[in-house]
Amino acid sequence: MLEDNLAKVKKNIENACRKAGRDPEEVTLVAVSKMKPLEDIEVLRRIGQMEFGENYVQELCEKEEHVSAPVHWHMIGHLQTNKVKYILDKVVLIHSVDSIHLAKQIEKEAAKRNLTAQILLQVNVAEEDTKFGMDTDEVIKMAEEISHFPHVHIRGLMTSAPFVDDPEENRCYFRKLHKLFVDIGDKNIDNVTMDILSMGMTNDYEVAIEEGATMVRVGTGIFGERNYNK
Ligand SMILES: *Cc1c(COP(=O)(O)O)cnc(C)c1O
């Protein structure tokens, strides 16, 4: 079942790419495994899925410790500064950097370990009160400021679009974020590489791809519904 779901999502990604005149190789699928058992991750790993997204620090650390062969972990959930130290050497990418304060803490912990953290700036492009992320009009300023941190490398932008019934409703937000992504790239800021645009979840990844996503984060579409009452 997991195998079939993964194949279906990959097929949909290919179709969305074809529709948009894009090469499917440009789009990376992150399988969002939060609240799903390690066995599910193992099943997918064995058929070649390497990228996994987690929202919670403790869960990520436990899975990282017990997985039978290494995979690439993505931190996609809200990150508290006091937890940076637990995940820094375990993840390939932090998608959810939404403040200078957090970036500073990442710089500090990365310097201690003599590594360079790869990050995305999370943007609240739909201006939802309930969502984390920086405001669209402060992203450029923040990118410039964070670019001076020697152990932090900005790789792009991320957003979580609103929960909507019709994914078309989110197209305008994806388009807006893609424009910002291109604009920042055009500025050629030192130590900023705009090569990852992380947007699109189960309900809207095809629209996100049509609007330029290079990374989609799909949970339910691969693993099935999550049970938050467990
Ligand atoms: C849970 C989550 C996802 C995956 O959501 P689905 O709708 O299950 O695909 C993607 N991105 C973030 C930031 C999430 O928290």
XYZ file of C-alpha atoms and ligand atoms in Angstrom:
245
model
C 0.000 0.000 0.000
C 2.795 2.407 0.917
C 4.640 1.391 -2.228
C 1.539 2.038 -4.334
C 0.964 5.420 -2.709
C 4.554 6.471 -3.321
C 4.344 5.371 -6.940
C 1.111 7.292 -7.387
C 2.531 10.490 -5.908
C 5.613 10.184 -8.117
C 3.399 9.693 -11.151
C 1.398 12.802 -10.230
C 4.625 14.772 -9.838
C 5.740 13.660 -13.297
C 2.398 14.634 -14.792
C 2.432 18.045 -13.129
C 5.954 18.593 -14.436
C 4.961 17.578 -17.930
C 1.987 19.929 -17.811
C 4.266 22.781 -16.747
C 7.014 21.928 -19.234
C 9.427 21.055 -16.429
C 11.869 18.188 -15.942
C 10.686 15.855 -13.112
C 14.325 15.660 -12.002
C 13.956 19.244 -10.781
C 11.455 18.232 -8.099
C 12.455 16.421 -4.900
C 9.812 14.517 -2.966
C 10.106 14.715 0.810
C 7.992 12.006 2.449
C 6.542 13.544 5.606
C 6.644 10.742 8.162
C 5.572 12.618 11.287
C 3.477 10.486 13.646
C 4.098 7.452 11.455
C 6.066 4.411 12.618
C 9.649 3.683 11.734
C 8.534 0.510 9.928
C 6.793 2.669 7.332
C 9.996 4.608 6.774
C 11.932 1.356 6.380
C 9.499 0.117 3.723
C 9.976 3.253 1.670
C 13.714 3.383 2.232
C 14.064 -0.105 0.824
C 12.436 1.008 -2.426
C 14.710 4.015 -2.737
C 12.928 6.884 -0.967
C 15.708 8.782 0.826
C 14.176 12.119 1.868
C 11.991 12.176 4.988
C 10.410 15.152 6.735
C 9.669 15.391 10.469
C 8.006 18.119 12.533
C 9.014 17.268 16.078
C 12.574 17.256 17.394
C 12.202 14.309 19.739
C 10.494 12.148 17.138
C 13.136 12.981 14.556
C 15.956 12.093 16.953
C 14.394 8.775 17.920
C 13.804 7.741 14.340
C 17.261 8.875 13.291
C 18.785 6.743 15.998
C 16.849 3.598 15.138
C 16.569 3.580 11.358
C 18.499 0.584 10.023
C 20.370 2.527 7.329
C 20.897 6.274 6.956
C 18.302 8.421 5.205
C 18.127 12.200 4.723
C 16.113 13.963 7.404
C 14.385 17.294 6.842
C 13.223 19.421 9.768
C 9.971 20.945 8.531
C 8.196 21.876 11.772
C 8.487 24.915 14.007
C 11.877 24.835 15.719
C 12.524 26.262 19.164
C 15.961 27.761 19.681
C 16.728 25.526 22.665
C 16.222 22.418 20.506
C 18.542 23.382 17.648
C 21.420 21.534 19.259
C 19.656 18.176 19.087
C 19.041 18.096 15.358
C 21.808 20.124 13.773
C 24.091 17.245 12.882
C 21.187 14.958 11.965
C 19.324 16.887 9.271
C 20.254 17.776 5.707
C 17.959 20.812 5.637
C 15.987 22.956 8.073
C 12.912 24.251 6.225
C 11.438 26.297 9.041
C 13.736 29.220 9.857
C 11.450 32.151 10.545
C 13.490 34.601 12.627
C 16.946 36.123 13.005
C 16.893 34.861 16.571
C 16.589 31.238 15.400
C 19.188 31.714 12.652
C 21.598 33.095 15.248
C 21.184 30.033 17.406
C 21.750 27.788 14.390
C 24.918 29.772 13.610
C 26.157 29.319 17.163
C 25.553 25.581 17.289
C 26.865 25.006 13.752
C 30.066 26.893 14.556
C 30.623 24.684 17.622
C 30.393 21.609 15.428
C 32.358 23.158 12.593
C 29.611 22.510 10.061
C 27.475 24.644 7.769
C 23.737 24.379 8.318
C 21.584 24.340 5.180
C 18.375 26.281 5.743
C 15.270 27.655 4.079
C 13.460 30.786 5.164
C 9.837 30.034 6.037
C 7.482 32.643 4.671
C 3.897 33.181 5.797
C 2.948 34.164 2.295
C -0.805 33.949 2.892
C -0.510 36.124 6.013
C -2.385 33.680 8.216
C -2.454 34.589 11.915
C -2.099 30.961 12.914
C 0.977 30.173 10.853
C 4.654 30.502 11.562
C 6.859 32.226 9.046
C 8.227 35.653 8.301
C 6.196 38.282 6.506
C 6.781 38.488 2.778
C 8.057 42.047 2.978
C 10.757 41.224 5.526
C 12.296 38.231 3.749
C 14.885 40.127 1.712
C 16.122 42.048 4.725
C 16.348 38.857 6.781
C 18.147 37.003 3.989
C 20.736 39.796 3.803
C 21.268 39.730 7.545
C 21.529 35.932 7.794
C 23.886 35.844 4.803
C 26.589 37.226 7.106
C 26.446 34.148 9.332
C 29.401 32.014 8.196
C 27.975 28.658 9.331
C 24.496 29.139 7.872
C 23.761 28.750 4.176
C 20.386 29.937 2.901
C 19.277 27.598 0.124
C 15.807 28.938 -0.591
C 12.291 29.520 0.676
C 9.513 27.422 2.181
C 5.833 27.974 2.847
C 2.872 26.071 4.218
C -0.160 27.260 2.293
C -3.623 27.459 3.866
C -5.840 24.401 4.237
C -8.326 24.780 1.408
C -10.763 22.501 -0.367
C -9.712 23.601 -3.812
C -5.917 23.703 -4.343
C -6.427 26.376 -7.006
C -7.058 28.791 -4.139
C -3.396 28.461 -3.190
C -1.994 29.076 -6.653
C -1.646 32.817 -6.033
C 0.471 32.186 -2.912
C 2.744 29.733 -4.689
C 3.149 32.200 -7.532
C 3.971 35.006 -5.116
C 6.585 32.925 -3.298
C 8.148 31.817 -6.575
C 8.465 35.432 -7.641
C 10.177 36.316 -4.369
C 12.468 33.290 -4.806
C 13.513 34.516 -8.260
C 13.891 38.121 -7.083
C 16.202 37.157 -4.212
C 18.186 34.878 -6.524
C 18.649 37.788 -8.928
C 20.205 39.847 -6.148
C 23.179 37.471 -6.016
C 23.656 37.924 -2.295
C 26.930 36.387 -1.074
C 26.390 33.096 0.774
C 22.768 32.856 -0.398
C 21.875 30.248 -3.026
C 18.282 30.224 -4.172
C 17.984 26.677 -5.451
C 15.269 25.143 -3.257
C 11.640 26.220 -3.257
C 9.793 24.017 -0.754
C 6.036 24.295 -1.232
C 3.116 21.969 -1.802
C 1.620 19.278 0.457
C -0.779 16.395 -0.200
C -3.655 18.615 -1.223
C -1.817 21.067 -3.418
C 1.580 19.765 -4.546
C 0.609 19.559 -8.187
C -0.389 23.218 -8.276
C 2.795 24.093 -6.381
C 4.871 22.275 -8.999
C 3.125 24.125 -11.797
C 4.143 27.320 -10.012
C 7.791 26.355 -9.636
C 8.240 24.217 -6.498
C 11.516 22.268 -6.471
C 10.645 20.375 -3.283
C 7.235 19.075 -2.208
C 6.377 17.747 1.249
C 3.816 14.950 1.090
C 2.608 13.096 4.188
C -0.987 11.884 3.997
C -0.745 11.083 0.280
C 1.974 8.533 1.035
C 1.387 7.322 4.610
C -2.384 7.810 4.921
C -4.235 9.931 7.469
C -2.502 10.790 10.725
C -4.234 9.996 14.009
C -3.720 12.936 16.360
C -5.669 11.267 19.195
C -3.266 8.435 19.789
C 2.442 17.769 8.108
C 3.162 18.659 7.170
C 3.257 18.346 5.790
C 2.548 17.170 5.143
O 1.175 17.378 5.148
P 0.174 16.422 4.332
O -1.042 17.245 4.124
O -0.059 15.231 5.190
O 0.832 16.055 3.059
C 4.022 19.186 4.998
N 4.641 20.275 5.488
C 4.576 20.599 6.794
C 5.284 21.814 7.281
C 3.818 19.826 7.666
O 3.727 20.174 8.943
